[in-house]
XYZ file of C-alpha atoms in Angstrom:
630
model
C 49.977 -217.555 62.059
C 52.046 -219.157 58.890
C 52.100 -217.049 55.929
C 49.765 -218.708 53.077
C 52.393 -217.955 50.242
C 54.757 -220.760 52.341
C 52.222 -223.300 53.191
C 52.845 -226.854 52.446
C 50.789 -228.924 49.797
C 47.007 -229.280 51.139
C 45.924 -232.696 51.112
C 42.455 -233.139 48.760
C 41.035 -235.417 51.198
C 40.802 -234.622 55.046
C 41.893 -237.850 56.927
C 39.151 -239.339 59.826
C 41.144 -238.037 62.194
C 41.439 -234.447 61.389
C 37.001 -233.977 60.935
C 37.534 -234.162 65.003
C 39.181 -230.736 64.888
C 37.316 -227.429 66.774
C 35.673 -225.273 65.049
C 38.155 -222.420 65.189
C 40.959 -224.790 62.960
C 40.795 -225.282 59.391
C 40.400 -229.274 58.297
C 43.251 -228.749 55.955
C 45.662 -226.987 57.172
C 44.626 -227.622 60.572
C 45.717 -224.468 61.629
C 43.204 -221.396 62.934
C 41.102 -220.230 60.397
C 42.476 -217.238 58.066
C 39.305 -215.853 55.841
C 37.168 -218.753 56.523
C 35.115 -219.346 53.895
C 31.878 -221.795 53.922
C 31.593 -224.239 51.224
C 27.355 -224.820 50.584
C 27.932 -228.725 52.254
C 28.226 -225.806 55.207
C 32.259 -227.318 56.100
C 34.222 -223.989 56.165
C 38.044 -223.967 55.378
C 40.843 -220.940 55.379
C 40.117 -219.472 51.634
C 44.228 -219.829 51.244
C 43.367 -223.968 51.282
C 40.617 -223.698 49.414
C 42.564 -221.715 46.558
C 44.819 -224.694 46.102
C 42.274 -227.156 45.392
C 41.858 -228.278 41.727
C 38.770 -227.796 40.460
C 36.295 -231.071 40.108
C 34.603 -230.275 36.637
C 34.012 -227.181 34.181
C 30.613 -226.627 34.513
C 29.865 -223.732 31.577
C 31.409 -219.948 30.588
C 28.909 -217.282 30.165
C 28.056 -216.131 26.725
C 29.608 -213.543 24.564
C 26.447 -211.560 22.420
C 28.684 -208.847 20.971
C 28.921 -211.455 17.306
C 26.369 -211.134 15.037
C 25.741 -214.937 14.944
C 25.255 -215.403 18.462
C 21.774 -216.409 19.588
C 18.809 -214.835 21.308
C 19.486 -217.585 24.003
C 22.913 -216.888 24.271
C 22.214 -213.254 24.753
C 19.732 -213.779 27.778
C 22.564 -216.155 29.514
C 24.902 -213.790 29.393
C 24.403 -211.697 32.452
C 22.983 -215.141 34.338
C 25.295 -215.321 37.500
C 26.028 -219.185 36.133
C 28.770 -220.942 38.087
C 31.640 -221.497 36.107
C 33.568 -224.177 38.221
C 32.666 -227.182 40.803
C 34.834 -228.352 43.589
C 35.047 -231.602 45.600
C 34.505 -230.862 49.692
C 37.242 -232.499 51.301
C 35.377 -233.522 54.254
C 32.348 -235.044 52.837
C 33.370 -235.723 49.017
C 30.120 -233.744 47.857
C 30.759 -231.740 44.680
C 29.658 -228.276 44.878
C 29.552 -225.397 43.086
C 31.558 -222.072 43.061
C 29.903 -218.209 42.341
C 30.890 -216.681 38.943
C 33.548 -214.851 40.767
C 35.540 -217.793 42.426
C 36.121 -218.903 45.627
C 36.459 -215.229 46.906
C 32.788 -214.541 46.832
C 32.104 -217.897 48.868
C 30.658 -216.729 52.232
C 32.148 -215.878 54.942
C 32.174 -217.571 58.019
C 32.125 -214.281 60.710
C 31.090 -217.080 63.470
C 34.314 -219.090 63.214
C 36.544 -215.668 63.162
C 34.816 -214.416 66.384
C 35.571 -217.700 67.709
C 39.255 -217.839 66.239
C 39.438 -213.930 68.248
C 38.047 -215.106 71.849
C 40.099 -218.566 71.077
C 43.693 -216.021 70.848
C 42.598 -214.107 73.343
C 42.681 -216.703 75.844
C 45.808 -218.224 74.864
C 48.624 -216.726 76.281
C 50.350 -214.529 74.627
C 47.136 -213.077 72.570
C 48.834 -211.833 69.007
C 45.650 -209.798 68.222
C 46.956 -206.906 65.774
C 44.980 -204.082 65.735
C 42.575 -203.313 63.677
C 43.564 -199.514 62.709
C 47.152 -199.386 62.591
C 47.437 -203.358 61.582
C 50.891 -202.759 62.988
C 50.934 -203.093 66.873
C 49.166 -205.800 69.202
C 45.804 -204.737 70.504
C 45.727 -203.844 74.248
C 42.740 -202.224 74.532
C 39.271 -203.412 72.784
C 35.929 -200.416 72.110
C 33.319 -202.305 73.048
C 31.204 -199.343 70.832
C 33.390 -200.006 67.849
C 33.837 -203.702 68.381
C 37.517 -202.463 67.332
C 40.593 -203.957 68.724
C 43.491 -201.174 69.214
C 46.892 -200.651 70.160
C 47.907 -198.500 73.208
C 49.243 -195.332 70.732
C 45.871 -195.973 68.718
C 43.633 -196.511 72.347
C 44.969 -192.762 73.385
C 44.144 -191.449 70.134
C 40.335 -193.275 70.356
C 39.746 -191.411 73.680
C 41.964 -187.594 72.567
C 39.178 -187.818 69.655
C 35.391 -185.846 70.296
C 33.758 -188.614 68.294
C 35.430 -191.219 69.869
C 36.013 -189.963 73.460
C 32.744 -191.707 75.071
C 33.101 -195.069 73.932
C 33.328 -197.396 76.066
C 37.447 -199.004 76.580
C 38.527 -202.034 78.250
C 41.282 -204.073 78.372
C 42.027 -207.154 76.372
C 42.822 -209.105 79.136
C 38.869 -208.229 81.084
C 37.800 -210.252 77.579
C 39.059 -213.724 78.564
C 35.632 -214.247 79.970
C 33.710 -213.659 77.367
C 31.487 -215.795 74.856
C 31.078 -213.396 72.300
C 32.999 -210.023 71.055
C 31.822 -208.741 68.424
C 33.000 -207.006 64.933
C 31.297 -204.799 62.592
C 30.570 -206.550 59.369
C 31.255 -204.027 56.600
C 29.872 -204.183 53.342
C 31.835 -206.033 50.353
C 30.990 -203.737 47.579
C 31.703 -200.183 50.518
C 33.897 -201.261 52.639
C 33.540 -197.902 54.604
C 30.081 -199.110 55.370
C 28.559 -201.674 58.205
C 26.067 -203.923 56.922
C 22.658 -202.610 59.148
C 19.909 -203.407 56.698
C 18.803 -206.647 55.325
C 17.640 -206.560 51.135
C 13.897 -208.714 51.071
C 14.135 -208.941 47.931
C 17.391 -210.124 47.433
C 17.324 -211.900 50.532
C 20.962 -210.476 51.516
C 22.117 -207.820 54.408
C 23.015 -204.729 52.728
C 24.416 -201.205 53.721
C 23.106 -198.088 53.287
C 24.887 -196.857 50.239
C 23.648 -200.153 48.570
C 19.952 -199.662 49.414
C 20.601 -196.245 46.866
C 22.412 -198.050 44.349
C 22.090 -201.851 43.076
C 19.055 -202.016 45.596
C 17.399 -198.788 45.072
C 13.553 -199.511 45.160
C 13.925 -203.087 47.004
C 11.983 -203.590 49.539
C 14.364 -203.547 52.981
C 14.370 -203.062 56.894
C 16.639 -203.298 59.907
C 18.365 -206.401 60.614
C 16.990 -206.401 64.116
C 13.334 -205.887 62.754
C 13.776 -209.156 60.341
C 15.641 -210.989 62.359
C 12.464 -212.853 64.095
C 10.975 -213.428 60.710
C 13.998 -215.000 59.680
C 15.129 -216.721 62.740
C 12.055 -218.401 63.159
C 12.026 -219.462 59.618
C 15.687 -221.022 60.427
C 13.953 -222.415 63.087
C 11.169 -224.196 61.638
C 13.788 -225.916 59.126
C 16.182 -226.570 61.710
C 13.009 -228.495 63.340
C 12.313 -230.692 60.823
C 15.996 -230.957 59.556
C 16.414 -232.951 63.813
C 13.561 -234.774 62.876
C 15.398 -236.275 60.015
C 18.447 -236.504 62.173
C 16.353 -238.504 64.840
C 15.507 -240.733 61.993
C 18.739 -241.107 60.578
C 20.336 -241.287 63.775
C 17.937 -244.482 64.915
C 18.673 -246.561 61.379
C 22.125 -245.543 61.708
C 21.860 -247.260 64.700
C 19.966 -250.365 63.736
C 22.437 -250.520 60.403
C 24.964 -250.595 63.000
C 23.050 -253.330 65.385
C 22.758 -255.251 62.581
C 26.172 -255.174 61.675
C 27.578 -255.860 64.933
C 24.915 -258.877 65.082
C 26.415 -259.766 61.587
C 30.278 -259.549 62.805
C 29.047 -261.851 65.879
C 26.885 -264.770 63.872
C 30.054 -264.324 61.458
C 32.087 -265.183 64.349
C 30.127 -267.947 65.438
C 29.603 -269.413 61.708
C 33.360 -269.228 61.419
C 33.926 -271.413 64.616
C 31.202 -273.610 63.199
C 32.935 -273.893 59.473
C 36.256 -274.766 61.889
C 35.128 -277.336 63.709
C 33.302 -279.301 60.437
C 36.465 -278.698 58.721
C 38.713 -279.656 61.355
C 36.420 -282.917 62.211
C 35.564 -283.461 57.908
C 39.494 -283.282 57.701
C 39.947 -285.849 60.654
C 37.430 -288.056 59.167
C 39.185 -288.012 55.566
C 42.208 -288.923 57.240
C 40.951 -292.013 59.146
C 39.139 -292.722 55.631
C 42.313 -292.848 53.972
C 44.329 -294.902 56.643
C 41.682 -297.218 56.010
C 41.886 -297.935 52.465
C 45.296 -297.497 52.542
C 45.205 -300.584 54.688
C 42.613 -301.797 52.880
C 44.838 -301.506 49.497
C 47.480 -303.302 51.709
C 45.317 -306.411 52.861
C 44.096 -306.544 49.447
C 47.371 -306.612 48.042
C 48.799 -309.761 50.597
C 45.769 -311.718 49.688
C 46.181 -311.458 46.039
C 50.400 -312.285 46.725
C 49.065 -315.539 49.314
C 46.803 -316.863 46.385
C 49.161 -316.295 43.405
C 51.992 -317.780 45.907
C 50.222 -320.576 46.333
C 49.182 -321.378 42.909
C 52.197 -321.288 42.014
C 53.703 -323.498 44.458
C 50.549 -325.778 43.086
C 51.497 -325.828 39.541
C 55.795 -326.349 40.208
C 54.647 -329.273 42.257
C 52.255 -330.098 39.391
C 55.099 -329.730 37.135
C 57.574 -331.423 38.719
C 55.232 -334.449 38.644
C 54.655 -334.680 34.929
C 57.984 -333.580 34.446
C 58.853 -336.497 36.449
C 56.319 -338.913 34.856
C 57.104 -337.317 31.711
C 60.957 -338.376 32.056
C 60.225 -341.595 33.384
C 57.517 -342.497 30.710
C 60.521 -341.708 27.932
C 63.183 -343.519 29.269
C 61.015 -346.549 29.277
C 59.834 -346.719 26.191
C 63.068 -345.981 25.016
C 65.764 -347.830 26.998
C 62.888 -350.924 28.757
C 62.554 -354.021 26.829
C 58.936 -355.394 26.165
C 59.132 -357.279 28.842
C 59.777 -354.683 30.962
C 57.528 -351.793 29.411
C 54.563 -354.375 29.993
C 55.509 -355.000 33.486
C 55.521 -351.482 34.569
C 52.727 -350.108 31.784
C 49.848 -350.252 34.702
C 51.640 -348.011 37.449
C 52.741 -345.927 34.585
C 49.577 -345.541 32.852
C 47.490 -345.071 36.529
C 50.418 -342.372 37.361
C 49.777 -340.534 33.827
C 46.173 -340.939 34.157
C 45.944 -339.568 37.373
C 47.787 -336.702 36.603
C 45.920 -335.571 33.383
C 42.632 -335.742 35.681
C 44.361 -332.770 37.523
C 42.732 -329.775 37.486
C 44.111 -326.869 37.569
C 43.867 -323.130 35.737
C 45.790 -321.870 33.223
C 44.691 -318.248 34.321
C 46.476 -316.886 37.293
C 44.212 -316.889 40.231
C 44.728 -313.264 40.730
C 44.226 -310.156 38.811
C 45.393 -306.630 38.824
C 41.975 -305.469 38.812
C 42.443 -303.136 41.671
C 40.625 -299.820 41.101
C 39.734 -296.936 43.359
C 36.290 -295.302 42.833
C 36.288 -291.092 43.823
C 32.435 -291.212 43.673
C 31.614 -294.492 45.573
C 29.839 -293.638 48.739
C 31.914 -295.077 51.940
C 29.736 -294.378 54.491
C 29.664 -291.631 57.554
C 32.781 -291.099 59.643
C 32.055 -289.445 63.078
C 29.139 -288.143 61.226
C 30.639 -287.234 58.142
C 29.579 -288.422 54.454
C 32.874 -289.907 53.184
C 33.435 -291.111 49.422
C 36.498 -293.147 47.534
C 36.534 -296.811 47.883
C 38.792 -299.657 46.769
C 37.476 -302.020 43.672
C 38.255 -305.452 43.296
C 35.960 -306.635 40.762
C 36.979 -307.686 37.624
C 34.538 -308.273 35.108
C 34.199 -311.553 33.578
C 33.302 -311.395 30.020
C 31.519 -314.879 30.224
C 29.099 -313.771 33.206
C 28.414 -310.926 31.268
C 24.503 -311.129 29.929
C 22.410 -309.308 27.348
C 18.887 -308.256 27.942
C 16.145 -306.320 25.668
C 13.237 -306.753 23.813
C 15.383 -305.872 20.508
C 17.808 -308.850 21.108
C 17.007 -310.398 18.119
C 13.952 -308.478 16.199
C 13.863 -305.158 15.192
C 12.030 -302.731 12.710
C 13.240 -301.509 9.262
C 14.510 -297.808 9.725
C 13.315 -297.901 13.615
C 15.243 -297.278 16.351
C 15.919 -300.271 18.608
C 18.243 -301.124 21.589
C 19.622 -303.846 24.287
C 21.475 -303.687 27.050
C 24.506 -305.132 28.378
C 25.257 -306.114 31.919
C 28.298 -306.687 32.952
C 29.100 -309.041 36.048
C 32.234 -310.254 37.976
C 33.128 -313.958 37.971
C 31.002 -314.353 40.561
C 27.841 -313.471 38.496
C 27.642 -309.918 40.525
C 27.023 -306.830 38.861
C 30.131 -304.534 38.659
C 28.174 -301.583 39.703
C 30.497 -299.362 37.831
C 30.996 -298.641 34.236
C 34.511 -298.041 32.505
C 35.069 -301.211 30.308
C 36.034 -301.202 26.746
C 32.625 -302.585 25.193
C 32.628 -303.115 21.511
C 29.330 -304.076 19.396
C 29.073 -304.899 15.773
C 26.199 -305.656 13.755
C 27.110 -306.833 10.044
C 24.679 -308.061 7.526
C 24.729 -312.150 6.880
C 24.411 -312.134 3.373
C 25.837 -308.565 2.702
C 28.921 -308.220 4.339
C 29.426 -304.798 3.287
C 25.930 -304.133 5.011
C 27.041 -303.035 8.497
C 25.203 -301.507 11.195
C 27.026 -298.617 13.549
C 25.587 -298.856 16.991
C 25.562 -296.268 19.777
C 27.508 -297.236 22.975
C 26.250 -295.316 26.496
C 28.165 -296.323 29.700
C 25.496 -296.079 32.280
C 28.447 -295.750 34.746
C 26.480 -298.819 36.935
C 27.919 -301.602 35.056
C 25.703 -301.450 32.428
C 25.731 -300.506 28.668
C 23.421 -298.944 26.516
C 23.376 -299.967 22.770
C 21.198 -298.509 20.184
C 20.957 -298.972 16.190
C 18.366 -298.111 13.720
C 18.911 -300.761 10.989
C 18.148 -299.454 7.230
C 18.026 -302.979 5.021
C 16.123 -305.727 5.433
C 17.148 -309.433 6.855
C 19.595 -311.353 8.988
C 22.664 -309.811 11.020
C 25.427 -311.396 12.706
C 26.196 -309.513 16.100
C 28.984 -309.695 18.451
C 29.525 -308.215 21.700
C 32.786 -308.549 23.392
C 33.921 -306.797 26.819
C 37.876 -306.569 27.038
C 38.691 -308.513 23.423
C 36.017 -311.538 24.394
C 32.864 -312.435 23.766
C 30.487 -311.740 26.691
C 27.203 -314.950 27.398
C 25.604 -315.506 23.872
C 28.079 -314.233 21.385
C 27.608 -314.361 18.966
C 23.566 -313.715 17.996
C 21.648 -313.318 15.320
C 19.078 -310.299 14.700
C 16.203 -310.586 11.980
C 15.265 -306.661 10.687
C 11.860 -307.045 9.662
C 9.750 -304.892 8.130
C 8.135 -301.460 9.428
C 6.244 -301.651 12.740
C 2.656 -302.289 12.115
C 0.273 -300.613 14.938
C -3.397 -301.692 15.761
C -6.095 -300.644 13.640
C -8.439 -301.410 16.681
C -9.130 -300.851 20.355
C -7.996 -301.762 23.575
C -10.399 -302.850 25.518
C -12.151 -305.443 28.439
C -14.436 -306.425 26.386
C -16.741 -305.161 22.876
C -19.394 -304.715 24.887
C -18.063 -301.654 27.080
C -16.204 -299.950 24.775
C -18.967 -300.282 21.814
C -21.744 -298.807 24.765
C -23.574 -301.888 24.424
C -24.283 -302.325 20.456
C -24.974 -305.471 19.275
C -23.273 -305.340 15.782
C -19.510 -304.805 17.221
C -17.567 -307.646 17.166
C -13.849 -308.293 18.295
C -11.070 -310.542 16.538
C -11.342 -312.531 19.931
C -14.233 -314.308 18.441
C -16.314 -314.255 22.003
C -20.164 -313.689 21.686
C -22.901 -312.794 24.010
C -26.618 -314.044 23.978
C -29.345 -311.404 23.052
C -27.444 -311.186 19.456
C -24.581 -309.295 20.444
C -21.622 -310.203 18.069
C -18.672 -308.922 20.089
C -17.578 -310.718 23.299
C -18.354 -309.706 26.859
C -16.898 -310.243 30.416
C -17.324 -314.565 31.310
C -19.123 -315.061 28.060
C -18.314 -317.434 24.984
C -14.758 -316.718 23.533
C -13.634 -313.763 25.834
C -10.371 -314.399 26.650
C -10.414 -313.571 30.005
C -7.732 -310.300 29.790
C -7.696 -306.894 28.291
C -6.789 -307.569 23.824
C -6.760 -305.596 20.934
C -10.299 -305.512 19.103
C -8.165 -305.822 15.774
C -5.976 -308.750 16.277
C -6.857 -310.439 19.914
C -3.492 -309.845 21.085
C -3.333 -309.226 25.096
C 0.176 -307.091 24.937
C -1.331 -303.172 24.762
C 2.181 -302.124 23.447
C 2.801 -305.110 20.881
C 3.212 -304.662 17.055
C -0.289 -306.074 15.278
C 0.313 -309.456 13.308
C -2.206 -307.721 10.512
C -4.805 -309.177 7.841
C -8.196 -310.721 8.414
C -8.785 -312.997 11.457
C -11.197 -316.345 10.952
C -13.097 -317.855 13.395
C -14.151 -321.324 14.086
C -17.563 -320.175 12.702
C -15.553 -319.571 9.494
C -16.051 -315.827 9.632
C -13.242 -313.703 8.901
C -13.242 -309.915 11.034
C -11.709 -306.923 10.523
C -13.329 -304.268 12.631
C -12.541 -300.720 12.896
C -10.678 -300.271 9.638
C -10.282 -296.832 7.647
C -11.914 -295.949 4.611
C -8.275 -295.883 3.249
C -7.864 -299.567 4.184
C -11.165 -300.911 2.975
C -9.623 -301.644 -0.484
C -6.501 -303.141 0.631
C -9.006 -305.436 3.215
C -11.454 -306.401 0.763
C -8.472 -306.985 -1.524
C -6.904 -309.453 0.409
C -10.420 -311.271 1.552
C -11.222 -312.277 -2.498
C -7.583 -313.428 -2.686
C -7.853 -315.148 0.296
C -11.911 -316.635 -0.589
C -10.118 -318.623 -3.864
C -8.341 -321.408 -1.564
C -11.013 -323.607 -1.337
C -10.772 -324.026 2.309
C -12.293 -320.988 3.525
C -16.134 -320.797 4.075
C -18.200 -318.191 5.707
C -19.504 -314.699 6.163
C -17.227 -311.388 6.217
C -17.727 -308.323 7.697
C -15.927 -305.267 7.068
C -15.703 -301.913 8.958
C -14.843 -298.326 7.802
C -14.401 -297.266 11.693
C -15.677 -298.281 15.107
C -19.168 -295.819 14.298
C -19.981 -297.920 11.810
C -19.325 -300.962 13.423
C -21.381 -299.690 16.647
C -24.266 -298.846 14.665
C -24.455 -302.045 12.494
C -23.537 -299.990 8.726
C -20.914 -302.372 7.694
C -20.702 -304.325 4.579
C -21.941 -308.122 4.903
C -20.486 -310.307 2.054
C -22.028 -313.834 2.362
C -19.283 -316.245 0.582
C -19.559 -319.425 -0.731
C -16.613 -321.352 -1.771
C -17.822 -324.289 -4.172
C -15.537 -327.448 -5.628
C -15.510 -325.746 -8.874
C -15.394 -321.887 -8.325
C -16.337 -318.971 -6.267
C -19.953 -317.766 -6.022
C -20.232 -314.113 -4.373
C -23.565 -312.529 -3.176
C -23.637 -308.642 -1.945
C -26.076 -308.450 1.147
């Protein structure tokens, strides 16, 4: 066996292949075991390999009471047998911790040395040393000793009385055997085999330590506790296979699992191929296809601008021609000869002024392609990019919205733009350079800034929230021109007025039937109802505000007192914060001489419903006004 001064550096960490080792070799050095030791993880390794492992963590230091400040706690740790140091296991990476004296009083494994004994014993060439002398290879083994000796130290066991009926045999008659045996001698009396076994401390112990550190303990044989024990080992070692059972079944379901994983991997993998692989074909045969797309696109717009241009030369050439002619005439012909040739001239110019033809070239560079435009499904596959010909034509271009031309003093309104091709098509993408300005007609330092929003489907989103009052020149232009009824005018009126009433079918249902609501539709029913009902006098025939008679439900109310043929003027539902602005603008309205009637004004629909308004009978007289509360 190597000498331990001259090993080589142990490794901290024992490679996979090295846990497979037999029990007799250490996991570090892998060599047999020399002073096994066992760590509490229960791996053992040669204490030599263990010494040269660096320590994991400092785990305390026991106390020192002999100062005068030291505590009563401190004092009562100090003779604590507190581990001082922790190491990492090698094997299984578990941090444990070492007695207050060091690896040295780690436990020793006697199992793996018997085993390391019959393992050398059956190897040729044995190299037992004996175990009196420590000097010569044992021959001989005393199976009453369990002592290996030498041939001079064999003769001396039998010469001795003590000695001379023990029972010798030779080392080689051992070969066979599963066990040989070794006294155990005590740690702290060495002299002495460990024979008794310390309850209390729960250690074995020898008889010189049962009279000193375990004088009064409670001890016994170690063959008379070794059932009580034993079976105790067993009963743990029971229910420690249970738990290996257990583990041992979701150790193997973690690993059916994972090999189910590493398979539907497999197969998902193939799958993502193939897409890939087929997705990759299919954006290849895409792109051939707008590249040739692109291509045909581009030899149709070269065919038309050829031929318009062979179109105008010829077009050219013929006024150019008629032109020259025309010139030399009238400056070289004689009057005679001007007026004989004016009519084929003058048909000749004629007809070629009716010509038409375009100033604009006939194609455009308006050639665009679209990432996010949806091409269809190759061999299955959703495909995108296309190839955009459309050019939008400012004059197709239309504008749509109910705030076109009205809007509301400091509320927000909007239109939209829609931009189309020359063939009146929308574009169906957005993109263009849109500009929109509103500027006051009188004011023209009175400008409105508008908020542009590219829909991204050709159309355009313009808000504004004019501030002053009146009439505003706006212009929309698309690409520097002004798109289909640009310029416009937009009137900013006033703030929005809402309804003061109800909408409703008719008075009749949403009053519940009473017979003093009326409606600004002027309808009646018989029985003395004053509002209007479904196919009675006056209903209009469609749902209408109860305030103003208009049929929109989202409309702005026109406002003021409504008369009816009758002459009766109706304002129904009004606040009580309104009545004095109503009955305001009633007497102003009673003076003009024209008016004549009853009117009937009410704080809210309750009152109207229950018939507690406030009758004023009017009458309007050549000379004056004559006014009698009800």
């Amino acid at each position: 066996m190597s000498d331990p001064q001259q090993q080589p550096k142990i490794m901290a960490k024992v490679p996979g292949e090295v846990r497979a080792l037999p029990r007799t070799r250490c996991p570090l050095c892998t060599e047999l075991f020399l002073a096994p030791k066992i760590l509490p993880c229960l791996h053992t390794f040669c204490l030599p390999c263990l010494e040269q492992l660096e320590p994991f963590s400092v785990l305390g230091f026991q106390g020192d009471c002999s100062s005068d400040s030291s505590s009563d706690r401190s004092c009562l740790l100090r003779d604590l047998p507190q581990p001082l140091l922790s190491i990492l296991c090698p094997v299984c990476d578990t941090e444990v911790d070492l007695p207050p004296g060091g690896i040295q009083e780690l436990t020793t494994d006697y199992l793996a040395l018997n085993e390391v004994l019959l393992e050398t014993l059956q190897a040729q060439g044995h190299g037992v040393v004996c175990d009196l002398c420590v000097d010569g290879e044992a021959a001989k083994r005393c199976h009453t000793c369990k002592a290996n000796l030498c041939h001079f130290c064999s003769q001396a066991h039998r010469r001795q009385r003590k000695t001379a009926s023990h029972a010798v045999v030779d080392m080689e008659d051992l070969k066979g055997y599963n066990r040989i045996g070794k006294p155990i001698l005590c740690l702290s009396h060495p002299s002495e085999e460990l024979k008794l076994f310390c309850e209390r401390c729960d250690r074995p112990v020898c008889r010189d330590c049962v009279v000193d550190k375990h004088r009064q303990h409670p001890y016994d044989f170690t063959s008379n506790v070794i059932h009580k024990h034993g079976d105790s080992m067993r009963e743990l070692l029971k229910s420690t296979q249970q738990q290996v059972g257990a583990l041992e079944e979701a150790l193997h379901q973690v690993e059916g699992v994972g090999s189910t994983i590493r398979s539907r991997v497999e197969a998902v993998a193939t799958e993502i191929h193939a897409f890939a692989d087929g997705y990759i074909q299919a954006i290849e045969e895409h792109r051939d296809r707008l590249l040739k797309q692109l291509d045909d696109l581009k030899v149709q717009k070269e065919n038309l601008l050829h031929l318009q241009k062979a179109q105008l030369e010829q077009l050219l050439l013929d006024m150019r021609t008629g032109v020259e002619f025309t010139e030399h005439l009238l400056t070289n012909g004689s009057d005679l000869e001007i007026l004989i040739t004016k009519r084929v001239v003058a048909s000749r110019l004629k007809r070629l002024i009716r010509v038409d033809y375009s100033v604009h070239p006939g194609g455009d560079d308006g050639i665009q392609f679209s990432p996010q435009e949806k091409a269809g499904q190759y061999h299955g596959y959703e495909v995108f990019g296309a190839v955009l010909n459309k050019a939008v034509d400012p004059a197709k271009c239309i504008l749509q919205g109910e705030d076109l031309h009205h809007a509301h003093q400091n509320q927000s309104a909007s239109f939209t733009l829609l931009c189309n091709d020359a063939l009146g098509e929308q574009m169906g993408r957005g993109g263009e350079f849109v500009k929109v300005t509103l500027v006051h007609k009188d004011k023209k330092d009175c400008a409105i800034k508008p908020a542009i929003c590219d829909n991204g489907d050709g159309t355009y989103h313009v808000s504004y929230t004019p501030e002053v009052l009146g009439t505003y020149i706006v212009c929309v232009s698309v690409k520097g021109q002004h798109v289909q009824g640009s310029p416009f005018t937009l009137t900013v009126k006033n703030k929005f007025r809402k309804h003061q009433g109800v909408f409703h079918c008719c008075t009749f249902c949403s009053s519940g039937g009473q017979k003093a609501a009326r409606c600004a539709c002027g309808g009646t029913m018989p029985g003395g109802f004053q509002g209007c009902g479904h196919g009675h006098k006056g209903h209009p025939g469609s749902p209408h505000w109860s305030c103003c008679g208009r049929f929109v439900k989202h409309s702005e109310c026109p406002g003021g007192p409504l008369a009816k043929e009758d002459g009766t003027i109706v304002i129904p539902f009004l606040s009580s914060s309104r009545r004095g602005a109503a009955e305001e603008g009633i007497s102003s309205m009673l003076r003009e001489p024209c008016l004549l009637g009853s009117f009937h004004v009410g704080s809210d629909k309750a009152e109207v419903e229950q018939g507690r308004t406030q009758p004023w009978m009017n009458r309007v007289a050549a000379q004056g006004l004559d006014r009698k509360g009800a």
